[in-house]
C-alpha positions as a printed Julia matrix, in Angstrom:
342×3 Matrix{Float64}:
  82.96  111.97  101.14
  83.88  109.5   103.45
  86.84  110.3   106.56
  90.17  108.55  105.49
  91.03  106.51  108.39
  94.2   105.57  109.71
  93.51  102.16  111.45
  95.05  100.48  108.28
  96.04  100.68  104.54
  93.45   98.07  103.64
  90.8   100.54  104.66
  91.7   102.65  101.3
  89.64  102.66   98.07
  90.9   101.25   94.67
  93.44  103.5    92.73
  91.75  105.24   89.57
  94.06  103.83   87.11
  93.9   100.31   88.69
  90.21  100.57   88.79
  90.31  101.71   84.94
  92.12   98.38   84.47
  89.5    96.37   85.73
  86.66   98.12   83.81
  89.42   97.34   80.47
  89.06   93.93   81.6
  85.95   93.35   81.4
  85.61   93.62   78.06
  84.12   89.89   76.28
  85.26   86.22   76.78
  88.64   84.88   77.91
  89.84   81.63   79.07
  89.18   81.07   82.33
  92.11   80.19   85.31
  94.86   82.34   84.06
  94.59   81.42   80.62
  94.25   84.88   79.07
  96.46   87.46   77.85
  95.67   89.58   81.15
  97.8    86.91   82.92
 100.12   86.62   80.64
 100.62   90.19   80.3
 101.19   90.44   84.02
 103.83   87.64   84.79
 105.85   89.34   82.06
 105.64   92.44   84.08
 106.83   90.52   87.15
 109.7    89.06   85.23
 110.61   92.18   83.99
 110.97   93.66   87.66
 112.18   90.06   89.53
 113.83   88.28   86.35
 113.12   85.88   84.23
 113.81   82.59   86.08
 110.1    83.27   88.66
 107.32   82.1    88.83
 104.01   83.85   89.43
 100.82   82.86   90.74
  98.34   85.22   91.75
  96.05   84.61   94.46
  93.18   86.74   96.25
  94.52   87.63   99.46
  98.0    88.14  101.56
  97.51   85.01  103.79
  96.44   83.18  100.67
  99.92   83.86   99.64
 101.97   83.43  102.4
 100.7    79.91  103.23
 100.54   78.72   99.71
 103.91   79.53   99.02
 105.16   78.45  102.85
 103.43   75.04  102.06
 105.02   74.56   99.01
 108.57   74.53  100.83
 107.5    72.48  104.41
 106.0    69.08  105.36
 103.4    68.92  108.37
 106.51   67.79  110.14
 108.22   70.27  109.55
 108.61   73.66  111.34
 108.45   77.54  110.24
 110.94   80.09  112.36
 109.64   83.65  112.69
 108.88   86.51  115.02
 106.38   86.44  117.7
 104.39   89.24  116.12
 104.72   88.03  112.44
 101.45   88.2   110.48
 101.53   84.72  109.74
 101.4    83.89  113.73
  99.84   87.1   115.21
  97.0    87.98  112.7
  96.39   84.9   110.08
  94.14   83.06  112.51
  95.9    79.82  112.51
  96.53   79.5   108.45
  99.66   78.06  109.07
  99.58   75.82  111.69
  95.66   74.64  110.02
  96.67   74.86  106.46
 100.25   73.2   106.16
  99.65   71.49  109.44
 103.72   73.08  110.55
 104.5    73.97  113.76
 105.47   78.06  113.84
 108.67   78.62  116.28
 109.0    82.23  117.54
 111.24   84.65  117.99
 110.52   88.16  120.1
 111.27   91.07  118.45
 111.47   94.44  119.36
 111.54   95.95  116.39
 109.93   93.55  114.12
 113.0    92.2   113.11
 114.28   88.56  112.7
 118.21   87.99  113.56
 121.04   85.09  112.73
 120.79   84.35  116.57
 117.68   84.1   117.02
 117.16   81.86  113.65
 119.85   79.85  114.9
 118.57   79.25  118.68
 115.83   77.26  116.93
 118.17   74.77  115.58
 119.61   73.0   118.37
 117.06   69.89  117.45
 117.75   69.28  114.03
 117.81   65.33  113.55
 115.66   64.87  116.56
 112.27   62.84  115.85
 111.03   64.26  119.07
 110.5    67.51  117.59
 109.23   69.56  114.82
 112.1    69.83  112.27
 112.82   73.71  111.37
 112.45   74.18  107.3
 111.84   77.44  106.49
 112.53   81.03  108.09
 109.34   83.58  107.24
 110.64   87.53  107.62
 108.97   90.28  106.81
 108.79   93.2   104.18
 107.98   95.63  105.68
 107.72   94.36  109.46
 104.45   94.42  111.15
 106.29   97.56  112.59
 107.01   99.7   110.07
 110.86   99.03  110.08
 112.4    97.99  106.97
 115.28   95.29  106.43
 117.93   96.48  104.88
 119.58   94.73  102.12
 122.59   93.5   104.21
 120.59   92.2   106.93
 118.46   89.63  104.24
 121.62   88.32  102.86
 122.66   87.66  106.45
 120.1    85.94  106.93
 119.26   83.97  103.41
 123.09   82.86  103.84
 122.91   81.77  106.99
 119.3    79.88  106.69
 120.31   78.22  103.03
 124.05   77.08  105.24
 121.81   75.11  107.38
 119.27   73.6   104.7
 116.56   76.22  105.06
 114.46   77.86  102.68
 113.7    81.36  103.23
 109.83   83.17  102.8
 109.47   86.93  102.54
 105.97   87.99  103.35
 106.0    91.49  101.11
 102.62   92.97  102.05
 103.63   96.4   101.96
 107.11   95.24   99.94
 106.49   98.55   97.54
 106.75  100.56  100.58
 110.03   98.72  101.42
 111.63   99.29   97.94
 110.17  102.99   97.86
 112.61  103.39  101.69
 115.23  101.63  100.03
 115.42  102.87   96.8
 116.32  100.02   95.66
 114.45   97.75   92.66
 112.35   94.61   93.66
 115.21   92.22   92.66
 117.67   93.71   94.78
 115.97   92.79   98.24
 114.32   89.55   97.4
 115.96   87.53   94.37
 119.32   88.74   94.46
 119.52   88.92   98.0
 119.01   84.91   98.04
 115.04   84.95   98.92
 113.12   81.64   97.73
 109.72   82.33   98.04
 107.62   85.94   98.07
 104.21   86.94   98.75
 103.97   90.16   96.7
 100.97   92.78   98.42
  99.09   94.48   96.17
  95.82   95.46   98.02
  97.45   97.55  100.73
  98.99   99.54   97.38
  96.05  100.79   95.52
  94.64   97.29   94.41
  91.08   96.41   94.68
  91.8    92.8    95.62
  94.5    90.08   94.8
  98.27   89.24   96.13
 101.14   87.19   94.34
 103.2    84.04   95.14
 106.59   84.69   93.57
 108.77   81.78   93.86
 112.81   82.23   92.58
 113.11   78.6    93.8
 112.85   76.03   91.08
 112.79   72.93   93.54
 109.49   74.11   94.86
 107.66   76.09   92.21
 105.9    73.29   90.45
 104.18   72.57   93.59
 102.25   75.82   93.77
  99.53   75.5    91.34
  98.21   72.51   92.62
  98.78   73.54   96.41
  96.93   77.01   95.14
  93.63   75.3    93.99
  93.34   72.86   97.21
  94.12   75.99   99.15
  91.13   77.87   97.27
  93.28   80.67   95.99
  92.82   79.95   92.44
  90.33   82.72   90.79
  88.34   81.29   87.83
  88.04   85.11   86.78
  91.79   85.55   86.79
  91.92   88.53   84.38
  90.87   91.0    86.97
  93.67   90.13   89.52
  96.01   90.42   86.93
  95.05   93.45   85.58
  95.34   95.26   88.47
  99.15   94.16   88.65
  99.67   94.61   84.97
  98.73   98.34   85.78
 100.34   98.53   88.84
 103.57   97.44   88.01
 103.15   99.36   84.68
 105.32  103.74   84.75
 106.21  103.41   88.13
 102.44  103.48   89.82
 103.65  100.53   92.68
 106.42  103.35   93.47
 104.67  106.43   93.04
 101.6   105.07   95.86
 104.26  103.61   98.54
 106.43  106.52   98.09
 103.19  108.99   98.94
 102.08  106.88  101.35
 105.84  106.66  103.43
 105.57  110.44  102.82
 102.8   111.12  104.54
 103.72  109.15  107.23
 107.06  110.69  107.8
 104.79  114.03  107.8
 102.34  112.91  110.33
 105.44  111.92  112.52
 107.49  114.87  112.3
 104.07  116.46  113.2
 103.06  114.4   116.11
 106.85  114.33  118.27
 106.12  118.41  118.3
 103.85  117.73  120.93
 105.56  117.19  124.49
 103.8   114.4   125.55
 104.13  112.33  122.3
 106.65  110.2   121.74
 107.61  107.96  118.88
 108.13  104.17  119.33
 109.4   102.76  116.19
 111.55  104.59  113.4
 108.94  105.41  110.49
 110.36  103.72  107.78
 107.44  103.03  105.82
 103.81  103.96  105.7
 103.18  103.17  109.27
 103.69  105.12  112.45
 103.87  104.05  115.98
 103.43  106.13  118.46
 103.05  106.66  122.43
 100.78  108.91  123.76
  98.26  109.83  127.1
  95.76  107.47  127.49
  93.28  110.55  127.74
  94.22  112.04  124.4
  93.77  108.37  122.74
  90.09  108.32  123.79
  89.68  111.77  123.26
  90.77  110.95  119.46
  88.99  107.66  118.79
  85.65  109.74  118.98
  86.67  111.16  115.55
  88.94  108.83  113.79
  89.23  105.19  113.31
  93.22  104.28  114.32
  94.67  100.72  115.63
  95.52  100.74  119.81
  98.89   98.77  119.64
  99.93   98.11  123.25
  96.95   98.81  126.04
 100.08   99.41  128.45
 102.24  101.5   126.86
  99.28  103.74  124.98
 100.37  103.17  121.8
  98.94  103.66  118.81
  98.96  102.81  115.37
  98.76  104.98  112.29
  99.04  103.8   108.73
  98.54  106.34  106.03
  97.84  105.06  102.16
  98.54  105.68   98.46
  95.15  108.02   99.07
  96.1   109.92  102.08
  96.37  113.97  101.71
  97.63  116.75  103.73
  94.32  117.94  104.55
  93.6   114.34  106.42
  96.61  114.58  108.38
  96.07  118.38  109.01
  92.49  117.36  110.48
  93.69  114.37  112.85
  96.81  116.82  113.75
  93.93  119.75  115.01
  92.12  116.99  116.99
  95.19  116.2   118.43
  95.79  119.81  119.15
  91.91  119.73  120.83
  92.88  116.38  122.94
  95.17  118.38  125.02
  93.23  121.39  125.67
């Protein structure tokens, strides 16, 4: 059997159940494009967990999402506000800026987080034909650093972005893992708490493949199947993406993965600050896990597993455990961490 790795969550295989869904699928003809029962039977899962009112669009891939929904809410002259190390600036090579044609204005962050202030530093040109008019804020859920938003602080800022004539994106990669922290329901953090437009991760959760545009904003959501197809996010064989949500979003499985994988993390953490000369540099709130340690015992350690290096300067390290991650794994990286300082 293979080594589980902890470089990232999209390194995992396909959950058994969601992988049974698949091989269900695949069972005859069906109308082609999301016009089959599989499709059906998934955005009434979706409405049963976000309400009603949304509309659902499934793509095959998280930056397939985020810019199809973002480009659905801004004009080329129009700008996006987010943090420096969102994934739609840091790790989407360009999407953005080449797919909508929008000018990204950043924000740093040290902990991943998005604030009023800074949201509201970028506004200072509005009305201005000189400049790149700010349309949308993008935050994320989960943050590209494991920290989660609480519910207060998206209210904060949906109420502050929606006073000002902004629309408000929620890029929910690892959004399971979020409501798993929480312990709160879907709704509660994205919906309810005023969010417009969500890209809902399912691959970093047990899927095989495939994301989802949510959109709780009627203004915009009759531009996103069109936008989906010119973006070439529309699957002809749409059955199999929605499966694999159907099933996933089906007894609990979305919660029972994220809450194993934040588990595991929060083990592999409370394991790894029992060393002296390891330090943590982000509170684990999710499935992620940041973490300083001596440049000697990082090399010493990428002989034998596969793990992201984070900040050259500060020797940190990334660690991101999965729906698939077991004791044992984290036992064996904890004993080569025990061997790195011997």
């Amino acid at each position: 059997m293979t080594k589980k790795m902890f470089a990232s969550d999209n390194n995992s295989g396909i959950h058994p159940a969601i992988l049974e869904a698949i091989a269900q699928a695949n069972d005859g003809h069906v109308p082609a494009y999301g016009s089959d029962l599989y499709t059906d039977a998934a955005i009434k899962k979706f409405k049963e967990h976000f309400g009603e009112d949304c509309e659902v669009a499934f793509v095959f891939n998280g930056t397939g999402a985020n810019v199809t929904g973002l480009k659905a809410m801004v004009h080329s002259h129009q700008a996006i506000i987010c943090t420096d190390g969102a994934h739609i600036n840091a790790d989407e090579g360009g999407a953005a800026e080449g797919f909508i044609g929008s000018k990204l204005l950043t924000a740093p962050s040290a902990d991943g987080k998005l604030t009023v202030s800074q949201i509201e530093q970028h506004l200072h040109h509005i009305g201005n034909q000189q400049r790149s008019q700010p349309k949308a804020v993008s935050i994320s859920q989960c943050t590209e650093l494991g920290t989660v938003y609480t519910i207060d602080e998206i209210k904060k800022i949906t109420r502050f972005a929606h006073d000002n004539g902004l629309y408000v994106h929620m890029d929910g990669a690892r959004l399971s893992n979020a409501a798993a922290y929480l312990g709160c329901s879907f709704a509660e953090m994205t919906v309810d708490a005023g969010i417009d437009m969500l890209a809902f991760g399912g691959t970093k959760n047990g899927l095989m493949m495939g994301e989802a545009v949510v959109c709780f904003n009627k203004k915009v959501a009759s531009e996103i199947k069109y936008i989906r197809k010119q973006g070439m996010q529309l699957g002809s064989k749409m059955r199999f993406i929605a499966a694999q949500f159907d099933r996933l979003l089906t007894e609990n499985l979305w919660l029972d993965n994220a809450k194993h994988a934040n588990q595991m993390a929060q083990l592999l953490a409370e394991s790894l600050v029992k060393f002296p000369d390891i330090s943590l540099s982000q509170p684990v709130e999710s499935n992620a896990v940041f973490a300083s340690l001596p440049k000697s015992n990082i090399e010493h350690l990428q002989k034998t597993h596969s793990f992201a290096i984070w900040n050259d300067e500060k020797n940190e390290i990334r660690l991101v455990t999965s729906f698939d991650t077991a004791k044992e794994d984290i036992e064996a990286f904890l004993a080569d961490v025990q061997k790195s300082f011997s």
